[in-house]
CSV table of C-alpha atoms in Angstrom, one decimal:
chain,number,residue,atom,x,y,z
A,5,UNK,CA,49.4,-7.5,14.9
A,6,UNK,CA,50.6,-10.6,16.9
A,7,UNK,CA,53.4,-10.4,19.5
A,8,UNK,CA,56.1,-11.8,17.2
A,9,UNK,CA,55.3,-9.7,14.2
A,10,UNK,CA,57.0,-6.4,14.4
A,11,UNK,CA,60.7,-7.3,14.8
A,12,UNK,CA,60.5,-10.4,12.6
A,13,UNK,CA,58.5,-8.7,9.9
A,14,UNK,CA,60.9,-5.7,9.9
A,15,UNK,CA,64.0,-8.0,9.9
A,16,UNK,CA,62.8,-10.4,7.3
A,17,UNK,CA,61.7,-7.7,4.9
A,18,UNK,CA,64.9,-5.8,5.3
A,19,UNK,CA,66.9,-8.9,4.6
A,20,UNK,CA,65.0,-9.4,1.3
A,21,UNK,CA,65.7,-5.7,0.4
A,22,UNK,CA,69.4,-6.1,1.2
A,23,UNK,CA,69.5,-9.3,-0.8
A,24,UNK,CA,68.1,-7.5,-3.8
A,25,UNK,CA,70.5,-4.6,-3.4
A,26,UNK,CA,73.4,-7.1,-3.3
A,27,UNK,CA,72.1,-8.7,-6.6
A,28,UNK,CA,72.6,-5.3,-8.2
A,29,UNK,CA,76.1,-5.0,-6.6
A,30,UNK,CA,76.9,-8.4,-8.1
A,31,UNK,CA,75.9,-7.2,-11.6
A,32,UNK,CA,77.9,-4.1,-11.1
A,33,UNK,CA,80.9,-6.1,-10.0
A,34,UNK,CA,80.7,-8.5,-13.0
A,35,UNK,CA,80.2,-5.5,-15.3
A,36,UNK,CA,83.2,-3.8,-13.8
A,37,UNK,CA,81.3,-0.7,-12.6
A,38,UNK,CA,84.1,1.4,-10.9
A,39,UNK,CA,82.3,2.5,-7.7
A,40,UNK,CA,81.0,-1.1,-7.1
A,41,UNK,CA,84.6,-2.4,-7.6
A,42,UNK,CA,85.8,0.3,-5.2
A,43,UNK,CA,83.4,-0.8,-2.5
A,44,UNK,CA,83.8,-4.5,-3.2
A,45,UNK,CA,87.3,-5.1,-4.5
A,46,UNK,CA,87.2,-8.8,-3.3
A,47,UNK,CA,85.8,-12.0,-4.8
A,48,UNK,CA,82.4,-11.4,-6.4
A,49,UNK,CA,81.5,-15.0,-5.2
A,50,UNK,CA,81.4,-13.5,-1.7
A,51,UNK,CA,78.7,-11.0,-2.8
A,52,UNK,CA,76.8,-13.9,-4.3
A,53,UNK,CA,77.0,-15.8,-1.0
A,54,UNK,CA,75.8,-12.7,1.0
A,55,UNK,CA,73.0,-12.2,-1.5
A,56,UNK,CA,71.8,-15.8,-1.2
A,57,UNK,CA,72.2,-15.9,2.6
A,58,UNK,CA,70.2,-12.7,3.0
A,59,UNK,CA,67.4,-14.2,0.9
A,60,UNK,CA,67.5,-17.5,2.8
A,61,UNK,CA,67.4,-15.8,6.1
A,62,UNK,CA,64.6,-13.5,4.9
A,63,UNK,CA,62.5,-16.5,3.8
A,64,UNK,CA,63.2,-18.3,7.1
A,65,UNK,CA,62.4,-15.3,9.2
A,66,UNK,CA,59.2,-14.6,7.4
A,67,UNK,CA,58.3,-18.3,7.5
A,68,UNK,CA,58.9,-18.5,11.3
A,69,UNK,CA,56.9,-15.3,11.7
A,70,UNK,CA,54.0,-16.9,9.8
A,71,UNK,CA,53.8,-19.6,12.5
A,72,UNK,CA,52.5,-16.9,14.9
A,73,UNK,CA,54.4,-18.7,17.6
A,74,UNK,CA,55.0,-16.8,20.9
A,75,UNK,CA,58.8,-16.5,20.9
A,76,UNK,CA,60.9,-14.9,23.6
A,77,UNK,CA,62.2,-11.4,22.8
A,78,UNK,CA,65.8,-12.6,23.1
A,79,UNK,CA,65.2,-15.4,20.6
A,80,UNK,CA,63.6,-13.0,18.1
A,81,UNK,CA,66.4,-10.4,18.5
A,82,UNK,CA,69.1,-13.1,18.2
A,83,UNK,CA,67.4,-14.4,15.0
A,84,UNK,CA,67.4,-10.9,13.5
A,85,UNK,CA,70.9,-9.9,14.7
A,86,UNK,CA,72.3,-13.3,13.9
A,87,UNK,CA,70.9,-13.5,10.4
A,88,UNK,CA,72.2,-10.0,9.6
A,89,UNK,CA,75.7,-10.5,11.0
A,90,UNK,CA,76.0,-14.0,9.6
A,91,UNK,CA,75.2,-12.9,6.1
A,92,UNK,CA,77.2,-9.8,6.6
A,93,UNK,CA,80.4,-11.8,7.2
A,94,UNK,CA,80.6,-12.5,3.4
A,95,UNK,CA,80.1,-8.8,2.7
A,96,UNK,CA,83.1,-8.0,4.9
A,97,UNK,CA,85.2,-10.5,3.0
A,98,UNK,CA,84.1,-8.9,-0.3
A,99,UNK,CA,84.8,-5.4,1.0
A,100,UNK,CA,88.2,-6.2,2.6
A,101,UNK,CA,89.9,-9.1,0.7
A,102,UNK,CA,92.7,-9.0,3.3
A,103,UNK,CA,90.2,-10.5,5.7
A,104,UNK,CA,89.0,-13.3,3.3
A,105,UNK,CA,90.9,-16.5,4.0
A,106,UNK,CA,90.2,-17.7,0.5
A,107,UNK,CA,91.6,-14.6,-1.2
A,108,UNK,CA,95.2,-14.3,-2.5
A,109,UNK,CA,95.3,-11.0,-0.6
A,110,UNK,CA,94.5,-12.6,2.8
A,111,UNK,CA,96.9,-11.4,5.5
A,112,UNK,CA,96.6,-13.9,8.4
A,113,UNK,CA,99.1,-11.9,10.5
A,114,UNK,CA,96.8,-8.8,10.7
A,115,UNK,CA,95.4,-8.1,14.1
A,116,UNK,CA,92.0,-7.1,12.6
A,117,UNK,CA,91.7,-10.6,11.2
A,118,UNK,CA,91.9,-12.1,14.7
A,119,UNK,CA,89.1,-9.7,15.8
A,120,UNK,CA,87.1,-10.6,12.6
A,121,UNK,CA,87.6,-14.2,13.4
A,122,UNK,CA,86.2,-13.9,16.9
A,123,UNK,CA,83.3,-11.7,15.8
A,124,UNK,CA,82.3,-14.2,13.2
A,125,UNK,CA,82.3,-17.0,15.8
A,126,UNK,CA,80.2,-14.7,18.0
A,127,UNK,CA,77.8,-14.2,15.2
A,128,UNK,CA,77.5,-17.9,14.7
A,129,UNK,CA,76.6,-18.3,18.3
A,130,UNK,CA,74.0,-15.6,18.2
A,131,UNK,CA,72.5,-17.1,15.0
A,132,UNK,CA,72.5,-20.6,16.5
A,133,UNK,CA,70.8,-19.2,19.7
A,134,UNK,CA,68.2,-17.4,17.6
A,135,UNK,CA,67.3,-20.0,15.0
A,136,UNK,CA,68.0,-23.0,17.2
A,137,UNK,CA,65.9,-21.4,19.9
A,138,UNK,CA,63.1,-20.8,17.4
A,139,UNK,CA,63.5,-24.5,16.2
A,140,UNK,CA,63.2,-25.8,19.7
A,141,UNK,CA,60.3,-23.5,20.5
A,142,UNK,CA,58.5,-24.8,17.4
A,143,UNK,CA,59.1,-28.4,18.4
A,144,UNK,CA,58.1,-27.8,22.0
A,145,UNK,CA,54.9,-26.0,20.9
A,146,UNK,CA,53.7,-29.1,19.0
A,147,UNK,CA,54.3,-31.2,22.1
A,148,UNK,CA,52.6,-28.9,24.6
A,149,UNK,CA,49.6,-28.3,22.3
A,150,UNK,CA,48.1,-31.7,21.8
B,14,UNK,CA,47.1,-25.1,16.0
B,15,UNK,CA,45.7,-25.9,12.5
B,16,UNK,CA,45.4,-29.4,11.2
B,17,UNK,CA,48.5,-29.1,9.1
B,18,UNK,CA,50.7,-27.7,11.7
B,19,UNK,CA,51.8,-30.3,14.2
B,20,UNK,CA,53.8,-32.6,12.0
B,21,UNK,CA,55.1,-29.8,9.8
B,22,UNK,CA,56.1,-27.6,12.7
B,23,UNK,CA,57.8,-30.5,14.5
B,24,UNK,CA,59.8,-31.4,11.4
B,25,UNK,CA,60.8,-27.7,10.7
B,26,UNK,CA,62.0,-27.3,14.3
B,27,UNK,CA,64.3,-30.3,13.9
B,28,UNK,CA,65.5,-29.3,10.4
B,29,UNK,CA,66.4,-25.8,11.4
B,30,UNK,CA,68.5,-27.4,14.3
B,31,UNK,CA,70.1,-29.8,11.8
B,32,UNK,CA,70.9,-26.9,9.4
B,33,UNK,CA,72.6,-25.1,12.2
B,34,UNK,CA,74.4,-28.1,13.4
B,35,UNK,CA,75.8,-28.6,9.9
B,36,UNK,CA,76.9,-25.0,9.8
B,37,UNK,CA,79.0,-25.7,12.9
B,38,UNK,CA,80.3,-28.9,11.3
B,39,UNK,CA,81.4,-26.8,8.4
B,40,UNK,CA,83.2,-24.4,10.7
B,41,UNK,CA,84.9,-27.4,12.3
B,42,UNK,CA,85.8,-28.8,8.9
B,43,UNK,CA,87.4,-25.6,7.8
B,44,UNK,CA,89.2,-25.3,11.1
B,45,UNK,CA,90.4,-28.9,10.6
B,46,UNK,CA,88.9,-30.2,13.9
B,47,UNK,CA,90.0,-33.9,14.0
B,48,UNK,CA,86.6,-35.3,15.1
B,49,UNK,CA,84.7,-33.4,12.4
B,50,UNK,CA,87.3,-34.6,9.9
B,51,UNK,CA,86.8,-38.1,11.1
B,52,UNK,CA,83.0,-38.1,10.9
B,53,UNK,CA,82.9,-36.0,7.6
B,54,UNK,CA,86.0,-36.8,5.7
B,55,UNK,CA,84.5,-35.9,2.3
B,56,UNK,CA,84.1,-32.6,0.4
B,57,UNK,CA,83.1,-29.7,2.7
B,58,UNK,CA,80.9,-28.5,-0.2
B,59,UNK,CA,78.6,-31.4,0.5
B,60,UNK,CA,78.2,-30.2,4.1
B,61,UNK,CA,77.4,-26.7,2.8
B,62,UNK,CA,74.8,-28.2,0.4
B,63,UNK,CA,73.2,-30.2,3.3
B,64,UNK,CA,73.1,-27.0,5.5
B,65,UNK,CA,71.5,-24.9,2.7
B,66,UNK,CA,69.1,-27.7,1.8
B,67,UNK,CA,67.8,-28.1,5.3
B,68,UNK,CA,67.3,-24.3,5.6
B,69,UNK,CA,65.5,-24.1,2.2
B,70,UNK,CA,63.3,-27.0,3.0
B,71,UNK,CA,62.4,-25.5,6.4
B,72,UNK,CA,61.5,-22.2,4.7
B,73,UNK,CA,59.3,-24.0,2.1
B,74,UNK,CA,57.5,-26.2,4.7
B,75,UNK,CA,56.9,-23.1,6.9
B,76,UNK,CA,55.6,-21.2,3.8
B,77,UNK,CA,53.3,-24.1,2.8
B,78,UNK,CA,52.0,-24.4,6.4
B,79,UNK,CA,51.4,-20.6,6.5
B,80,UNK,CA,49.0,-20.9,3.6
B,81,UNK,CA,46.5,-22.7,5.9
B,82,UNK,CA,45.6,-25.0,3.0
B,83,UNK,CA,44.3,-28.4,4.1
B,84,UNK,CA,47.0,-30.9,3.1
B,85,UNK,CA,46.3,-34.7,3.3
B,86,UNK,CA,48.3,-36.7,5.8
B,87,UNK,CA,50.2,-38.5,3.1
B,88,UNK,CA,51.3,-35.3,1.4
B,89,UNK,CA,52.5,-33.9,4.7
B,90,UNK,CA,54.4,-37.0,5.6
B,91,UNK,CA,56.0,-37.1,2.1
B,92,UNK,CA,57.0,-33.5,2.5
B,93,UNK,CA,58.6,-34.2,5.9
B,94,UNK,CA,60.3,-37.5,4.9
B,95,UNK,CA,61.4,-36.2,1.5
B,96,UNK,CA,62.9,-33.0,2.9
B,97,UNK,CA,64.9,-35.0,5.4
B,98,UNK,CA,66.1,-37.8,3.1
B,99,UNK,CA,66.8,-35.3,0.2
B,100,UNK,CA,68.9,-33.0,2.4
B,101,UNK,CA,70.7,-35.7,4.3
B,102,UNK,CA,71.7,-37.6,1.1
B,103,UNK,CA,74.4,-35.1,0.5
B,104,UNK,CA,75.6,-35.6,4.1
B,105,UNK,CA,76.0,-39.3,3.3
B,106,UNK,CA,78.4,-38.2,0.5
B,107,UNK,CA,80.3,-36.1,3.0
B,108,UNK,CA,80.6,-39.0,5.4
B,109,UNK,CA,81.5,-41.6,2.8
B,110,UNK,CA,83.5,-40.0,-0.1
B,111,UNK,CA,83.6,-43.4,-1.8
B,112,UNK,CA,79.9,-43.0,-2.4
B,113,UNK,CA,80.1,-39.4,-3.7
B,114,UNK,CA,80.0,-39.3,-7.6
B,115,UNK,CA,81.6,-35.9,-7.4
B,116,UNK,CA,84.6,-37.1,-5.4
B,117,UNK,CA,87.9,-38.5,-6.7
B,118,UNK,CA,87.6,-41.2,-4.0
B,119,UNK,CA,84.3,-42.5,-5.7
B,120,UNK,CA,84.3,-46.2,-6.3
B,121,UNK,CA,81.8,-47.0,-9.1
B,122,UNK,CA,80.1,-50.4,-9.1
B,123,UNK,CA,80.2,-50.9,-5.4
B,124,UNK,CA,76.9,-52.6,-4.3
B,125,UNK,CA,76.5,-50.1,-1.5
B,126,UNK,CA,76.8,-47.2,-4.0
B,127,UNK,CA,74.1,-48.8,-6.2
B,128,UNK,CA,71.9,-49.1,-3.2
B,129,UNK,CA,72.5,-45.4,-2.2
B,130,UNK,CA,71.7,-44.4,-5.7
B,131,UNK,CA,68.5,-46.4,-5.6
B,132,UNK,CA,67.5,-45.0,-2.2
B,133,UNK,CA,68.1,-41.5,-3.5
B,134,UNK,CA,65.7,-42.0,-6.4
B,135,UNK,CA,63.1,-43.2,-3.9
B,136,UNK,CA,63.8,-40.1,-1.8
B,137,UNK,CA,63.3,-37.9,-4.9
B,138,UNK,CA,60.0,-39.6,-5.7
B,139,UNK,CA,58.8,-39.0,-2.1
B,140,UNK,CA,60.0,-35.4,-2.1
B,141,UNK,CA,58.3,-34.8,-5.5
B,142,UNK,CA,55.0,-36.4,-4.2
B,143,UNK,CA,55.1,-34.3,-1.0
B,144,UNK,CA,56.1,-30.9,-2.3
B,145,UNK,CA,54.3,-31.4,-5.7
B,146,UNK,CA,51.1,-32.4,-3.9
B,147,UNK,CA,51.4,-29.4,-1.6
B,148,UNK,CA,52.0,-27.1,-4.6
B,149,UNK,CA,48.9,-28.4,-6.4
B,150,UNK,CA,46.8,-28.0,-3.3
B,151,UNK,CA,48.1,-24.5,-2.8
B,152,UNK,CA,47.3,-23.7,-6.5
B,153,UNK,CA,43.8,-25.2,-6.3
B,154,UNK,CA,43.0,-23.5,-3.0
B,155,UNK,CA,42.8,-20.1,-4.9
B,156,UNK,CA,39.9,-21.3,-7.1
B,157,UNK,CA,36.4,-20.8,-5.6
B,158,UNK,CA,35.1,-24.0,-7.3
B,159,UNK,CA,37.8,-26.2,-5.7
B,160,UNK,CA,37.1,-28.2,-2.6
B,161,UNK,CA,40.4,-26.8,-1.2
B,162,UNK,CA,39.3,-23.2,-1.6
B,163,UNK,CA,40.1,-21.3,1.6
B,164,UNK,CA,37.8,-18.4,2.4
B,165,UNK,CA,40.2,-16.6,4.6
B,166,UNK,CA,42.3,-15.6,1.6
B,167,UNK,CA,43.5,-12.0,1.9
B,168,UNK,CA,43.7,-9.7,-1.1
B,169,UNK,CA,47.4,-10.6,-1.5
B,170,UNK,CA,46.9,-14.3,-1.6
B,171,UNK,CA,45.3,-15.4,-4.8
B,172,UNK,CA,48.0,-14.2,-7.2
B,173,UNK,CA,50.9,-15.0,-4.9
B,174,UNK,CA,49.6,-18.4,-3.9
B,175,UNK,CA,48.9,-19.4,-7.5
B,176,UNK,CA,52.4,-18.3,-8.6
B,177,UNK,CA,54.0,-20.1,-5.6
B,178,UNK,CA,52.2,-23.3,-6.4
B,179,UNK,CA,53.3,-23.1,-10.1
B,180,UNK,CA,56.9,-22.2,-9.3
B,181,UNK,CA,57.2,-25.1,-6.9
B,182,UNK,CA,55.9,-27.5,-9.5
B,183,UNK,CA,58.4,-26.0,-12.1
B,184,UNK,CA,61.2,-26.4,-9.5
B,185,UNK,CA,60.4,-30.1,-9.1
B,186,UNK,CA,60.2,-30.7,-12.8
B,187,UNK,CA,63.6,-29.1,-13.1
B,188,UNK,CA,65.0,-31.4,-10.4
B,189,UNK,CA,64.0,-34.4,-12.5
B,190,UNK,CA,65.3,-32.7,-15.6
B,191,UNK,CA,68.7,-32.3,-13.8
B,192,UNK,CA,68.7,-36.0,-13.0
B,193,UNK,CA,68.0,-36.7,-16.7
B,194,UNK,CA,70.8,-34.5,-17.7
B,195,UNK,CA,73.3,-36.2,-15.3
B,196,UNK,CA,72.2,-39.5,-16.7
B,197,UNK,CA,72.7,-38.4,-20.3
B,198,UNK,CA,69.0,-38.6,-21.3
B,199,UNK,CA,68.8,-37.7,-25.0
B,200,UNK,CA,65.7,-35.6,-24.8
B,201,UNK,CA,67.1,-33.5,-22.0
B,202,UNK,CA,70.5,-33.2,-23.7
B,203,UNK,CA,68.7,-32.0,-26.8
B,204,UNK,CA,66.6,-29.4,-25.0
B,205,UNK,CA,69.2,-28.3,-22.5
B,206,UNK,CA,72.6,-28.8,-24.0
B,207,UNK,CA,74.3,-26.2,-21.7
B,208,UNK,CA,75.9,-26.5,-18.3
B,209,UNK,CA,73.9,-28.6,-15.9
B,210,UNK,CA,74.8,-26.1,-13.2
B,211,UNK,CA,72.5,-23.7,-14.9
B,212,UNK,CA,69.6,-26.1,-14.4
B,213,UNK,CA,70.5,-26.4,-10.8
B,214,UNK,CA,70.6,-22.6,-10.4
B,215,UNK,CA,67.1,-22.4,-12.0
B,216,UNK,CA,65.8,-25.1,-9.7
B,217,UNK,CA,67.2,-23.4,-6.5
B,218,UNK,CA,66.0,-20.0,-7.8
B,219,UNK,CA,62.4,-21.3,-8.1
B,220,UNK,CA,62.5,-23.0,-4.7
B,221,UNK,CA,63.9,-19.8,-3.0
B,222,UNK,CA,61.4,-17.7,-4.9
B,223,UNK,CA,58.5,-19.9,-3.8
B,224,UNK,CA,59.6,-19.8,-0.1
B,225,UNK,CA,60.0,-16.0,-0.3
B,226,UNK,CA,56.6,-15.5,-2.0
B,227,UNK,CA,54.8,-17.7,0.5
B,228,UNK,CA,56.5,-15.8,3.4
B,229,UNK,CA,55.5,-12.5,1.9
B,230,UNK,CA,51.9,-13.7,1.2
B,231,UNK,CA,51.6,-14.7,4.9
B,232,UNK,CA,52.7,-11.3,6.2
B,233,UNK,CA,49.8,-9.2,7.5
B,234,UNK,CA,50.5,-6.4,5.1
B,235,UNK,CA,48.5,-5.0,2.1
B,236,UNK,CA,50.7,-5.2,-1.0
B,237,UNK,CA,49.7,-3.1,-4.0
B,238,UNK,CA,48.6,-5.1,-7.1
B,239,UNK,CA,51.5,-3.7,-9.2
B,240,UNK,CA,54.1,-4.8,-6.6
B,241,UNK,CA,52.5,-8.3,-6.4
B,242,UNK,CA,52.6,-8.6,-10.2
B,243,UNK,CA,56.2,-7.4,-10.3
B,244,UNK,CA,57.1,-10.0,-7.6
B,245,UNK,CA,55.5,-12.8,-9.6
B,246,UNK,CA,56.8,-11.8,-13.0
B,247,UNK,CA,60.2,-10.9,-11.7
B,248,UNK,CA,60.7,-14.2,-9.8
B,249,UNK,CA,59.7,-16.1,-12.9
B,250,UNK,CA,61.8,-14.2,-15.5
B,251,UNK,CA,64.8,-13.7,-13.3
B,252,UNK,CA,65.1,-17.4,-12.5
B,253,UNK,CA,64.5,-18.4,-16.1
B,254,UNK,CA,67.5,-16.5,-17.2
B,255,UNK,CA,69.6,-19.4,-16.0
B,256,UNK,CA,67.4,-21.9,-17.8
B,257,UNK,CA,67.9,-19.8,-21.0
B,258,UNK,CA,71.7,-20.3,-20.5
B,259,UNK,CA,71.1,-24.0,-20.2
B,260,UNK,CA,69.0,-24.0,-23.4
B,261,UNK,CA,71.3,-21.8,-25.4
B,262,UNK,CA,75.0,-22.1,-24.4
B,263,UNK,CA,75.9,-19.4,-26.9
B,264,UNK,CA,74.1,-16.9,-24.6
B,265,UNK,CA,75.8,-18.1,-21.4
B,266,UNK,CA,78.7,-15.8,-20.5
B,267,UNK,CA,80.1,-18.6,-18.3
B,268,UNK,CA,80.2,-21.1,-21.2
B,269,UNK,CA,83.0,-21.8,-23.6
B,270,UNK,CA,80.4,-21.7,-26.4
B,271,UNK,CA,79.5,-18.1,-25.6
B,272,UNK,CA,79.4,-15.8,-28.6
B,273,UNK,CA,79.9,-12.2,-27.7
B,274,UNK,CA,78.6,-9.6,-30.1
B,275,UNK,CA,75.6,-11.7,-31.2
B,276,UNK,CA,72.5,-9.4,-31.7
B,277,UNK,CA,70.4,-12.0,-29.9
B,278,UNK,CA,72.7,-11.9,-26.9
B,279,UNK,CA,72.5,-8.1,-26.8
B,280,UNK,CA,68.7,-8.2,-26.8
B,281,UNK,CA,68.8,-10.9,-24.1
B,282,UNK,CA,71.1,-8.7,-22.1
B,283,UNK,CA,68.5,-5.9,-22.1
B,284,UNK,CA,65.8,-8.4,-21.3
B,285,UNK,CA,67.7,-9.5,-18.2
B,286,UNK,CA,68.2,-5.9,-17.1
B,287,UNK,CA,64.5,-5.3,-17.4
B,288,UNK,CA,63.8,-8.5,-15.5
B,289,UNK,CA,66.2,-7.4,-12.7
B,290,UNK,CA,64.4,-4.1,-12.4
B,291,UNK,CA,61.0,-5.8,-12.2
B,292,UNK,CA,62.2,-8.3,-9.6
B,293,UNK,CA,63.8,-5.5,-7.6
B,294,UNK,CA,60.5,-3.5,-7.7
B,295,UNK,CA,58.5,-6.5,-6.7
B,296,UNK,CA,60.7,-7.8,-3.8
B,297,UNK,CA,61.8,-4.4,-2.5
B,298,UNK,CA,58.3,-3.1,-2.8
B,299,UNK,CA,56.9,-6.0,-0.8
B,300,UNK,CA,59.7,-5.6,1.8
B,301,UNK,CA,58.9,-1.9,2.2
B,302,UNK,CA,55.1,-2.6,2.3
B,303,UNK,CA,55.7,-5.1,5.1
B,304,UNK,CA,58.0,-2.9,7.1
B,305,UNK,CA,55.5,0.0,6.7
B,306,UNK,CA,52.7,-2.3,8.0
B,307,UNK,CA,54.5,-2.7,11.3
B,308,UNK,CA,54.0,1.0,12.0
B,309,UNK,CA,50.4,1.8,13.0
B,310,UNK,CA,48.2,4.1,10.9
B,311,UNK,CA,49.8,3.3,7.5
B,312,UNK,CA,48.0,2.3,4.4
B,313,UNK,CA,49.6,-1.1,4.3
B,314,UNK,CA,48.4,-2.0,7.7
B,315,UNK,CA,45.6,-4.6,8.0
């Protein structure tokens, strides 16, 4: 197994599994299944967004793993953590509609929303560092390996 | 580095960065940052589309590169140019709302709009040539008699690569069908009278399915035959549910023409549930097999 493989393979595969699980939650939400509604009382569109992002991130992570490029450990970890937290933001909005700015139940005055706001920005930075770092590494690799 | 890789890797490196840059522009747009608002005054949905397109195209190119199939230089260049122009065309709409047919600010008949429309058609042709060519090469590479046959195929590869090649071709055909639908082509309108959004969903579903299947096929894990078949059948049937909605609006719960209580719709409902189960078995099974392969001494380890 190559040096990249473990973390990216585990991360990418888990994202695919979570994406599929969310597809079932979406069906449950549309079908009005009570326990799904209890867990995700917010907009089902948010579950759909999370489902799609987990699949996109899964495909990208597995695709980048397939390049067999030697990536730094901090870039690999940032990719995996960033992909998870970035996609998870939509799940939080579906679980707690009071934190979803697009929801009628949104409460901007809540302290927790300020924290959620900074956490989501932090997640964007980690995702950018991970995937941006992988993008730059990929580009640099093609320049240094003539 | 394989012969395919240099151009494709370089392009993907850039496209991932573009995708992320657009994500930040989207954050800026929602936060009403004045300079983002100035550069991208159009619909934020167009920025989101551009962001997702760049990520999806990157995943597809990485998947195609991971197959190690020899692709001609013109196919590779078409993939790279097509992926860029196709994804950035929606950004042009975000920059100039008067050119965006989905915007209220759209000014029809402007010469510059006609030119953008013409350039977009050329971009679609290049994208189709690049990705369609790659899809055919990937499909042919699984046949021993083909010149493109790759001897290093692992046991996973033949079925998965064949399916990925076919799905990519279907996705491209659907993209052209969608254009036909938006232009009111009689044949398309007759075949697919439903909501064009359903054709778009099918198109994206096939692209995403292809990218995921190629990523899974490239993983160094042994995947059982029943999981591989479930993956392939599930990805096909699950995506085609949306196409069925476009073909039969009476079966589409999101359509005004939906007829609840129809026996055919009930049967279709059961079919979709079976499809979801098969898809789940395929994708989750593959995911679990790949995770297991990262632990030494397991059966799925190569």
